[in-house]
XYZ file of C-alpha atoms in Angstrom:
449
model
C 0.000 0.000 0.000
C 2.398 2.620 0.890
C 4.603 1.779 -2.408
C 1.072 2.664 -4.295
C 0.654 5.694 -1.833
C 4.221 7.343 -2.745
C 3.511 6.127 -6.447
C 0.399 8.702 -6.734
C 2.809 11.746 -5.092
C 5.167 11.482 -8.055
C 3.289 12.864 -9.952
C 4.428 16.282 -9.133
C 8.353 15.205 -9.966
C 8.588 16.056 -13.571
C 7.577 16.914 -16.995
C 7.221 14.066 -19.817
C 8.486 13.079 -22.814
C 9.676 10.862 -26.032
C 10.397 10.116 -29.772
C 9.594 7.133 -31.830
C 11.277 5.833 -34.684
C 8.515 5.057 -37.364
C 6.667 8.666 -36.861
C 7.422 11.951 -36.303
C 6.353 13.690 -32.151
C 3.215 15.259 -32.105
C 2.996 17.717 -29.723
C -0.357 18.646 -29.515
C -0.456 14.821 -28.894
C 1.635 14.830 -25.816
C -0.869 17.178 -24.424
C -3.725 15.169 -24.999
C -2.015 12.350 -23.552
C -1.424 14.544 -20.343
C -4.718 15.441 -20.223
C -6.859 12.317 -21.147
C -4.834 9.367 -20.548
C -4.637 7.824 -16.915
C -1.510 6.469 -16.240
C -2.192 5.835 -12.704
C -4.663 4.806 -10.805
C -7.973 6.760 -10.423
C -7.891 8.767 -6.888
C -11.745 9.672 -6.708
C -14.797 9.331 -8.855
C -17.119 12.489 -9.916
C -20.056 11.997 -7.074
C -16.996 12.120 -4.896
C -15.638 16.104 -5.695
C -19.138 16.949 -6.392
C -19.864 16.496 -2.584
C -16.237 17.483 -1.023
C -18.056 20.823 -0.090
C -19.730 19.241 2.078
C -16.715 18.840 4.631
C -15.637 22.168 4.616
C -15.499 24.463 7.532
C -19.112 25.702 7.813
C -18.878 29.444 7.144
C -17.775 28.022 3.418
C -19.870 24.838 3.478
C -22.778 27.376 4.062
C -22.197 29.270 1.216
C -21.856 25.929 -1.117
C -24.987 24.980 -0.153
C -26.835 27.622 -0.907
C -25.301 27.569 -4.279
C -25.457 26.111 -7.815
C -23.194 23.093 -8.990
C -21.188 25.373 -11.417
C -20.157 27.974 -8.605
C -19.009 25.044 -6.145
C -16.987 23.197 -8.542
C -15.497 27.140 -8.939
C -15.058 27.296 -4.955
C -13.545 23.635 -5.049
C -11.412 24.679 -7.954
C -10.111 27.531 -6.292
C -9.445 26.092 -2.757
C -7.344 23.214 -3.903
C -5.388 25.177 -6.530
C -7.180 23.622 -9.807
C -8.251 25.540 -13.116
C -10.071 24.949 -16.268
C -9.250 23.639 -19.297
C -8.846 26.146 -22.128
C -11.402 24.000 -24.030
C -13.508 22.741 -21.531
C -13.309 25.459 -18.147
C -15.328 22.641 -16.764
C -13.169 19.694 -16.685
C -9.697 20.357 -14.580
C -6.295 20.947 -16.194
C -4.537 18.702 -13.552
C -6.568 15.778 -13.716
C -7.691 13.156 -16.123
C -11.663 12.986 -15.926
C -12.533 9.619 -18.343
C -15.720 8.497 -19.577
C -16.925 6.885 -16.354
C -16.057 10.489 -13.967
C -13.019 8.403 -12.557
C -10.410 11.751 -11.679
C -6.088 10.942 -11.754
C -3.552 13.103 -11.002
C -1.943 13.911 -14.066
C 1.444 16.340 -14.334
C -0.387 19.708 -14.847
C -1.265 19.270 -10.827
C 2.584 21.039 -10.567
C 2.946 22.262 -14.219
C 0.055 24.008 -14.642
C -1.145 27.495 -12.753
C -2.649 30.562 -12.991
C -1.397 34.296 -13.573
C -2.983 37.460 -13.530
C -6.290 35.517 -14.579
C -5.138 33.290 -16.938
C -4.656 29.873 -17.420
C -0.919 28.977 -18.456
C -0.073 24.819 -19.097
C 3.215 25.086 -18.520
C 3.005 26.918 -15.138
C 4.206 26.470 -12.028
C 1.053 25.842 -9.994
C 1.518 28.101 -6.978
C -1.911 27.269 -5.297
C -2.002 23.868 -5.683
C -2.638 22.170 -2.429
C -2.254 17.839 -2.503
C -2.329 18.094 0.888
C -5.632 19.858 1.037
C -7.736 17.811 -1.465
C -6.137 14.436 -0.831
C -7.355 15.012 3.447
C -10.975 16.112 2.529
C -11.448 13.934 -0.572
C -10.494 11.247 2.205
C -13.260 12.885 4.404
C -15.913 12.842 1.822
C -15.201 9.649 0.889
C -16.009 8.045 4.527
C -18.881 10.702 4.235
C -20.070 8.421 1.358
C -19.487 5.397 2.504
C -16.915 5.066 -0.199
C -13.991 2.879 -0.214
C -10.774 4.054 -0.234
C -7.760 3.810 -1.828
C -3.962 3.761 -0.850
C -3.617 7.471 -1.510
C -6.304 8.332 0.294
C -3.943 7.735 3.387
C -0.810 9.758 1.592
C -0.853 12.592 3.611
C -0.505 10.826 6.946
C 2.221 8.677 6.174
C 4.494 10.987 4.004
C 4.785 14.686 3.679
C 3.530 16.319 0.888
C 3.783 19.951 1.045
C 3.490 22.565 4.157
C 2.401 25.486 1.208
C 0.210 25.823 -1.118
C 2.547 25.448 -4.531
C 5.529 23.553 -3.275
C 5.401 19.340 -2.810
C 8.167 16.747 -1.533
C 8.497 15.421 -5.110
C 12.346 14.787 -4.936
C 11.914 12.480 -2.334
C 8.582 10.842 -4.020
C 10.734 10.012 -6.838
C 14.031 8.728 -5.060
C 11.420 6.419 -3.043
C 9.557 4.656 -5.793
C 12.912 4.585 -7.684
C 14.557 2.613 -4.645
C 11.795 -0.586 -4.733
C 12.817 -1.718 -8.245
C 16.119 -2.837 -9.922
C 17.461 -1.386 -12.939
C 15.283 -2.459 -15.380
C 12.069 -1.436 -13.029
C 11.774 -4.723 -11.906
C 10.057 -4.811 -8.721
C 12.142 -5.799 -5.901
C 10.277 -8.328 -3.433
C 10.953 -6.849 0.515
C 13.016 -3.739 -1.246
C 12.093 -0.549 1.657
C 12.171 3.177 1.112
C 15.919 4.549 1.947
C 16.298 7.091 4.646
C 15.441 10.362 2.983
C 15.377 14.244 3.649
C 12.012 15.463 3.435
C 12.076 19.339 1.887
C 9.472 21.175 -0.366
C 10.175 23.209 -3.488
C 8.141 24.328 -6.515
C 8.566 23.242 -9.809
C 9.910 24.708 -12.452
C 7.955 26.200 -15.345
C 7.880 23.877 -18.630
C 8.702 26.418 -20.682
C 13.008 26.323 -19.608
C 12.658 22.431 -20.571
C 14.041 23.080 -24.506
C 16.879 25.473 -23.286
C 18.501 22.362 -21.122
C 20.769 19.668 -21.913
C 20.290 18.469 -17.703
C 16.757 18.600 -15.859
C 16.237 18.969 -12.198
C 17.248 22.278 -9.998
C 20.455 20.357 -9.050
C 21.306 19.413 -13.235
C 22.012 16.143 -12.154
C 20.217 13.748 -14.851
C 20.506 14.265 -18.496
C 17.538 15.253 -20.068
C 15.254 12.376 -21.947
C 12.072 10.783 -22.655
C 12.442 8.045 -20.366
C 13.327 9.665 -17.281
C 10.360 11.471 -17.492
C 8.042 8.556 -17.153
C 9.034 8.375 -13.630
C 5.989 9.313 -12.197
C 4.084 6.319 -13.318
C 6.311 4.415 -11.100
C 3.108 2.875 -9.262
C 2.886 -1.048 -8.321
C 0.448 -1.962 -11.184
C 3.003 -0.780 -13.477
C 4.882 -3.547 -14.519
C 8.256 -2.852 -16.260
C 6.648 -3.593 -19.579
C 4.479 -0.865 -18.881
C 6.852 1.636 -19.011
C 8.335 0.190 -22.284
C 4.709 0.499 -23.938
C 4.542 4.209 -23.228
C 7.290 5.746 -24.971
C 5.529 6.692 -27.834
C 3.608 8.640 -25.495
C 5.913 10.311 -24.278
C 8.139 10.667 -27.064
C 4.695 13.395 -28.008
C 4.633 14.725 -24.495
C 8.749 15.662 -24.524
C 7.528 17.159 -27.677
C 4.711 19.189 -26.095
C 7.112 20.507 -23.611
C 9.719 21.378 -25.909
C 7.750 23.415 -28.033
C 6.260 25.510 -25.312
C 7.336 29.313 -24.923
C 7.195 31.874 -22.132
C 4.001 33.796 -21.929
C 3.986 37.783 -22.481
C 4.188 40.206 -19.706
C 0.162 41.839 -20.055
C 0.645 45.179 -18.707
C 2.476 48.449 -19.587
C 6.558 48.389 -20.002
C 8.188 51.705 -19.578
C 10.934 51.394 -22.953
C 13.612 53.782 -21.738
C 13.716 51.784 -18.178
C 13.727 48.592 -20.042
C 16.430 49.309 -22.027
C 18.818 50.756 -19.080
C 17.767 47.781 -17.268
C 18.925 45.469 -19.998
C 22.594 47.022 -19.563
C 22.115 46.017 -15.838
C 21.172 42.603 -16.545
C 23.971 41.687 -19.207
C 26.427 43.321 -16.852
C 25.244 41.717 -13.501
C 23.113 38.622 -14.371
C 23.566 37.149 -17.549
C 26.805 35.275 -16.613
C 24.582 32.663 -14.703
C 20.993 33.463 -16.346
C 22.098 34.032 -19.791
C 21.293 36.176 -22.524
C 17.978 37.157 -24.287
C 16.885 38.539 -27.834
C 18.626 37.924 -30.841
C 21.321 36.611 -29.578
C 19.760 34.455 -26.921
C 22.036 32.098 -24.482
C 21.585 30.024 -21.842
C 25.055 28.858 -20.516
C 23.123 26.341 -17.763
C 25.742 27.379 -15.289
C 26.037 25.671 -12.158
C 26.696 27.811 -9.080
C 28.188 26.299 -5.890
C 26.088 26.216 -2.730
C 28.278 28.157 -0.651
C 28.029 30.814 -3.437
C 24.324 31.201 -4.378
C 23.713 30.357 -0.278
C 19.841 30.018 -0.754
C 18.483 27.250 1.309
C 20.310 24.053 0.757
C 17.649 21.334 1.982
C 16.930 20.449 -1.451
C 21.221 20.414 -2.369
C 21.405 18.214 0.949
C 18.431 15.402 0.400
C 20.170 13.339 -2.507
C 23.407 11.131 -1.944
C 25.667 10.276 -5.276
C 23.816 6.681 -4.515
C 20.512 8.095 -5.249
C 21.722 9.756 -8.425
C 23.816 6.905 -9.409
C 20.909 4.400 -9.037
C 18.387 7.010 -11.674
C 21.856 6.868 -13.739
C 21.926 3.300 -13.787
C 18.983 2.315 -15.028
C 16.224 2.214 -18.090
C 15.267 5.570 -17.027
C 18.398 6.476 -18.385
C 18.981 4.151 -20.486
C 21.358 1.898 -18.105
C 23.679 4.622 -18.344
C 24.076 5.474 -22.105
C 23.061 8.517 -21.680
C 26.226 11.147 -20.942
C 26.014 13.612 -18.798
C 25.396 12.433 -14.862
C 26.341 14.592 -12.217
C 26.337 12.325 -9.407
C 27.762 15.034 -6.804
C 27.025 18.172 -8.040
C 28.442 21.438 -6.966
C 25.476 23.438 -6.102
C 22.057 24.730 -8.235
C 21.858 25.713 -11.571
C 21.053 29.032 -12.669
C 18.037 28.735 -14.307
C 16.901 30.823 -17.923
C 14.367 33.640 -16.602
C 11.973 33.677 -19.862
C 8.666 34.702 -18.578
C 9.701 34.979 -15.269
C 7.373 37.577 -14.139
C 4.698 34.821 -13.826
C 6.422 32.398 -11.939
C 6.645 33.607 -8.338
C 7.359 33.035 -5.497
C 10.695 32.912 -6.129
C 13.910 30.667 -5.195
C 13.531 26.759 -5.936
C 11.294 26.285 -2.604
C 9.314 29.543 -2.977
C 10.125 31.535 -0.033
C 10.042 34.634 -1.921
C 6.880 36.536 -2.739
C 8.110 38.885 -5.442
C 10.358 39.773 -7.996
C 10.751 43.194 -5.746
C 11.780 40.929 -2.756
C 14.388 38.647 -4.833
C 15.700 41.969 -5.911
C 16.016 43.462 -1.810
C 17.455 40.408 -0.396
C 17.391 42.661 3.221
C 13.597 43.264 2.249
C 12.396 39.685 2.454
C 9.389 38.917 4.375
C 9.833 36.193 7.417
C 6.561 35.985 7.544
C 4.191 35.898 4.633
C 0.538 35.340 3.873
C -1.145 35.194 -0.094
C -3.779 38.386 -0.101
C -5.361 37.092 -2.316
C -5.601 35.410 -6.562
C -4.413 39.126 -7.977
C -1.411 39.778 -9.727
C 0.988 42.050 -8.178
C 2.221 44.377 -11.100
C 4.198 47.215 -8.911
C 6.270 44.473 -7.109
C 5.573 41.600 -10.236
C 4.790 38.600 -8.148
C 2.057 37.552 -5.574
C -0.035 39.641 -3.471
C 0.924 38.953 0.074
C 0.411 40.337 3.506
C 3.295 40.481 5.514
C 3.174 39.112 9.310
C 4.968 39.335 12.125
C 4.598 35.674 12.771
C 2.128 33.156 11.730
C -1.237 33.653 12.886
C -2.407 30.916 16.285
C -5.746 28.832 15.378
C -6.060 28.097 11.886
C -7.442 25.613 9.565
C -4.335 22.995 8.136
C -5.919 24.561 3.983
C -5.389 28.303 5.464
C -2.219 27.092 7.386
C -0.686 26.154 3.903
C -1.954 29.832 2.950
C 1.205 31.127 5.471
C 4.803 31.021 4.036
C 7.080 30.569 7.359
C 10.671 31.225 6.217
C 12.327 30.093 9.510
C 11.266 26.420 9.210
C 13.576 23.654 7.573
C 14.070 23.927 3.923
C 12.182 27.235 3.867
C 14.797 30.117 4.355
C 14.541 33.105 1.820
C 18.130 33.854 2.245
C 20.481 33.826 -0.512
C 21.251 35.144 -3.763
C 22.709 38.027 -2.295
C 23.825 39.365 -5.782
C 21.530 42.672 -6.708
C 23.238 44.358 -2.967
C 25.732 45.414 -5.664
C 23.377 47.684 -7.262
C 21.207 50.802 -6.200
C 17.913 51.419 -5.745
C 17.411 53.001 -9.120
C 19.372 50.233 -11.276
C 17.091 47.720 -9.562
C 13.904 49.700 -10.345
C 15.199 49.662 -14.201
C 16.420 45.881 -13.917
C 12.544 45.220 -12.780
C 11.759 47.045 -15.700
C 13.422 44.650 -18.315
C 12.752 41.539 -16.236
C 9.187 42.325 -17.918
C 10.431 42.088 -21.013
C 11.612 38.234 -21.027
């Protein structure tokens, strides 16, 4: 049960992808693929979300009641971090709905989110809470008199995100990884390693062409196969995995052909343009270069150099990455380029990175304003509300002095606490160099990516 429990989690590890011989990727494939074919499991059925109001707290669960089914699947949307479909606002971008109203987990849970109104696949998903629906989902369930199923119980038995927007998905992937021998195999009495639990967020989609390595550490070159990790469930039998590349050879595709949305609102040129000077002189050495003569250089910096919190750096061994290296996922190590014991975190390209906050790899930083006034950074922080933040380009937060006694575990997740473990804001100390006006221009440009 608990291999099938960690199996579900996984879902939030990665993108997907792969290429077949006899045809040419389809990329508008790989995304129906994402979005229509279960390759896990279902979690819950249709009757089953269509009555999770009905465990809310009751200030909320009155206000369900008293209204129609297309504003509570809008209030369930929005309190466990889920949007429409583009072509059917009805049906959820992060989970496959079939025929029969069975729901699964697919990988827009992470990888696809919300800005300034819109729906971006591709996304970071900063309001996504697993936590949150997988507890009350469990609740409606016994409601019900439903039976349920191994990941019904995730939550209690391994951690799977203290914020809204940020999971444990290293760790979900390093434990389904350890029960099965190179060739996926499963490995009868094979036990979860000792492991570091940590959040982060994902990354957006949309860097996945620009790099030759994946992952915030680089460690594992990129390909199709690694990316079916996150079927890694019990009923997936190693053949399984060998059956799906086709898939996925459309879904690595999909990602690769996915771009950066546009900043919406007003861009002052002149500022731009001084902040561009900034940028090349201060930041493109690590974050590379944009326009015509675009480059990402996919630069590693050491940990004691970047200094932001190094949970994530600490919670794989040179085992654990040997042991991805090692097998089909990587093609039993064919594929060059493993960094077993890497250095640090890699810089990562900044195309549209107004709409990805928070920022730093486990989200501890509200705004773009706040990355660029390290001595600014809220300890305390708590999301105002769904509205885009276009003076500071980021969240809208309300600052505390510490986090608020007596709430609910779904508005807990709501707080971002930067003095617990894994979630410091420190680090990347670089823009102290420069003043208060070259960081109001280098905003300025940052828009432009």
């Amino acid at each position: 049960m608990m291999e099938r429990i960690v199996a579900i989690l996984i879902l939030l590890l990665l993108p997907c992808g792969l290429i077949a011989e006899d045809r040419a990727p389809n990329p508008q494939a790989g995304y129906e693929h994402l979005i229509n074919t279960p390759y896990l499991p279902p979690y819950f059925d249709q009757e089953t979300f269509d009555n999770v109001w009905k465990v809310w707290p009751k200030p909320l669960r009155d206000q369900a009641e008293g209204a129609d089914a297309d504003t509570r699947r809008q209030m369930a949307f929005e309190r466990y971090g889920l949007t429409g479909r583009s072509e059917d606002p009805t049906k959820p971008l992060q989970y496959v709905v079939d025929q029969k109203g069975n729901w699964t987990l697919n990988c827009f849970s992470c990888h696809g989110g919300q800005v300034d109104g819109k729906t971006v696949p591709g996304l970071p998903n900063n309001r996504f809470d697993f936590a949150g629906i997988t507890d009350e989902i469990r609740l409606t369930k016994a409601l019900l008199g439903k039976r349920l199923v191994p990941t019904d119980y995730s939550s209690l038995v391994f951690p799977m995100g203290d914020n809204k927007g940020t999971t444990n998905a290293v760790n979900f992937g390093v434990a389904l990884l350890s029960l099965r021998d190179a060739d996926l195999n499963l490995v009868p009495g094979a036990s979860f390693p000792k492991m570091l639990h940590h959040d982060m967020e994902p990354p957006p989609w949309w860097h996945f062409a620009k790099k030759e390595n994946i992952y915030l550490d680089g460690f594992a070159p990129k390909g199709h196969r690694g990316l079916l990790q996150f079927t890694l469930v019990k009923e997936n039998k190693a053949q399984a995995f060998r059956d799906r590349e086709d898939d996925f050879r459309d879904v690595y595709a999909y990602l690769s052909s996915l771009e950066a949305p546009k900043y919406p609102g007003p861009i002052d040129p002149a500022k731009a343009d001084r902040g561009r000077i900034i940028f090349n002189n201060h930041c493109s050495e690590c974050h590379g270069t944009y326009g015509d003569k675009a480059d990402y250089p996919e630069r590693m910096v050491p940990i004691d150099v970047v200094k932001t919190d190094r949970a994530r750096f600490d919670s794989l061994t040179p085992a654990h990455r040997q042991a991805y290296g090692q097998s089909w996922f990587n093609t039993h190590g064919q594929q060059k380029g493993l960094i077993a014991d890497p250095e640090g975190y890699v810089a990562p390209p900044l195309d549209g990175v107004w709409a990805t906050a928070p920022y730093l790899h486990n989200g501890s930083v509200p705004t773009l304003w706040h990355l660029l006034h390290p001595g600014e950074r809220p300890q305390v922080w708590r999301w105002k509300g769904l509205a885009y933040d276009h003076q500071q380009m980021g969240i809208s937060v309300e600052v505390l002095n510490e986090v608020p006694q007596g709430l609910s575990s779904i508005d807990r997740r709501e707080v971002f606490d930067t003095s617990r473990f894994g979630k410091s804001a420190t680090g990347h100390d670089f823009p102290n160099v420069l003043s208060d006006a070259e960081k109001e221009d280098l905003l300025e440009y940052l828009k432009t990516l």
